[in-house]
């Protein structure tokens, strides 16, 4: 069964303790949990497509698509169905099992939901799992997306409740939790994670993961993004996170959410092969695959295939 169950409730203190374990002890725990629940050599591949780019009214400090920051991004209207389907076909040919459509909206309009639903139907017909990330959802929008065949909805908590206000002012943490509840209510699987390397501290990383782990049921998919620093955004000059703290975040996510797919998400383009290998060892078992994320670059698909060969990893078809 792919649906994660609720194994236990975690406290922030327990999660901080996990983060503070010696690196090798934490990895040992994470590796054991990973092997108990997953094939340690299989990695799920999701391909992203930005179906509506830029001009977003929100003020997320990390985001190149916010209309408030001068990032030089060319804004684009909702992509025609045919172009979305072409991109999905290419993703499937390249070996992805899931296709994730992202839109720079605060929340979609009725007409947006109609168009996206048609795209979801068409992508699903190709035999791909479908995922969308469109901002905050109303109940009827969540229901409509579910009816169109949407398997996953991505909506991130991004960081801890306390640090959140430093990053976004145009929607609350509770708004995000409410959307996640509507996604669940409609019967879709939840893809929910966050971003590290935004200047938060260990306590914030613990706060993000404990909130995710105590969702009931836990999210099936947990993207852990390392901030992609985009010129023009308020976070463009944020200090780099120690790469070992990134690995620790993956390992703690794996321990807290044993059955979830933990995705090594944004930020791979600037990670070494060795760092990525450590992330897979620590329990990451999903990646964004394809040369582009939404608007920024991703690790090249060729390089990923080579890395998988060198590590004996295989794409997971689930
Ligand atoms: N507009 C919708 C929303 O915010 O819900 C959907 C698209 S939004 C780009 C999806 C997620 O991408 C954000 O929640 C954030 O976690 C991630 N993201 C955006 N910009 C990023 C960056 N520069 N580095 C890492 N992750 C980023
Ligand atoms: C997620 O957690 N990360 C993805 C996806 N969900 C939508 C997006 C990463 C975006 C990175 C910046 C960009 O390419 O615009
Ligand atoms: Fe808009 Fe989403 Fe970017 Fe926030 S993360 S500015 S809501 S596109």
XYZ file of N, CA and C in Angstrom, residues 44-48 91-92 95-100 123 127-132 151-152 189-191 220-222 261 263 286-289 316-318:
111
model
N 12.233 7.057 -7.219
C 11.083 7.475 -8.038
C 11.438 8.758 -8.802
N 10.994 8.840 -10.058
C 11.329 9.993 -10.906
C 10.082 10.803 -11.258
N 10.083 12.077 -10.851
C 8.989 12.993 -11.192
C 9.537 14.091 -12.096
N 8.793 14.417 -13.154
C 9.214 15.532 -14.014
C 8.265 16.709 -13.832
N 8.870 17.903 -13.708
C 8.100 19.135 -13.480
C 7.867 19.888 -14.786
N 8.452 13.385 -21.049
C 8.825 12.951 -19.690
C 8.691 11.430 -19.574
N 7.620 10.921 -20.136
C 7.400 9.463 -20.059
C 8.467 8.712 -20.858
N 11.552 8.285 -19.053
C 11.543 7.365 -17.923
C 10.892 7.870 -16.652
N 10.281 9.073 -16.681
C 9.604 9.554 -15.469
C 8.320 8.749 -15.250
N 7.929 8.595 -13.984
C 6.664 7.897 -13.707
C 5.577 8.880 -13.272
N 5.982 10.100 -12.925
C 4.992 11.095 -12.480
C 5.273 12.436 -13.165
N 4.191 13.128 -13.503
C 4.320 14.419 -14.177
C 3.638 15.459 -13.306
N 4.400 16.488 -12.928
C 3.893 17.482 -11.986
C 3.764 18.847 -12.653
N -2.924 13.818 -19.471
C -1.634 13.295 -18.996
C -1.822 11.906 -18.393
N -0.603 7.250 -19.175
C -0.121 6.220 -18.253
C 0.841 6.777 -17.219
N 0.811 8.089 -17.044
C 1.664 8.718 -16.019
C 0.851 8.993 -14.761
N 1.519 8.974 -13.614
C 0.883 9.509 -12.413
C 0.838 11.028 -12.576
N -0.195 11.639 -12.015
C -0.354 13.081 -12.173
C -0.214 13.798 -10.836
N 0.397 14.977 -10.910
C 0.545 15.831 -9.732
C 0.361 17.274 -10.195
N -0.202 18.107 -9.338
C -0.315 19.526 -9.678
C -0.032 20.351 -8.438
N -3.695 12.474 -9.114
C -3.261 11.548 -8.059
C -2.700 12.286 -6.842
N -1.839 13.291 -7.098
C -1.154 13.997 -6.011
C -1.394 15.491 -6.137
N -3.686 12.105 -2.943
C -2.492 11.912 -2.139
C -1.798 13.263 -1.960
N -1.135 13.390 -0.821
C -0.523 14.670 -0.463
C 0.985 14.645 -0.715
N 1.443 15.660 -1.434
C 2.877 15.890 -1.607
C 3.168 17.185 -0.870
N 2.267 11.337 1.508
C 2.867 10.226 0.769
C 4.198 10.637 0.151
N 4.304 11.927 -0.148
C 5.504 12.419 -0.816
C 5.987 13.673 -0.083
N 7.290 13.717 0.217
C 7.843 14.819 1.013
C 9.042 15.438 0.279
N 7.646 8.796 0.432
C 8.736 9.021 -0.514
C 9.349 10.375 -0.160
N 11.702 13.227 -1.193
C 12.298 13.654 -2.476
C 13.440 14.639 -2.278
N 13.371 9.693 -4.136
C 12.657 10.324 -5.238
C 13.451 11.557 -5.639
N 13.376 11.918 -6.920
C 14.018 13.161 -7.394
C 13.122 13.826 -8.438
N 13.390 15.107 -8.671
C 12.860 15.763 -9.860
C 13.830 15.465 -10.992
N 13.299 14.937 -12.067
C 14.113 14.429 -13.166
C 13.776 15.197 -14.431
N 12.194 3.795 -9.837
C 11.071 3.101 -9.199
C 9.821 3.402 -10.023
N 9.090 2.415 -10.400
C 7.942 2.644 -11.286
C 6.650 2.917 -10.539
N 6.687 2.954 -9.214
C 5.450 3.185 -8.434
C 4.907 4.582 -8.622
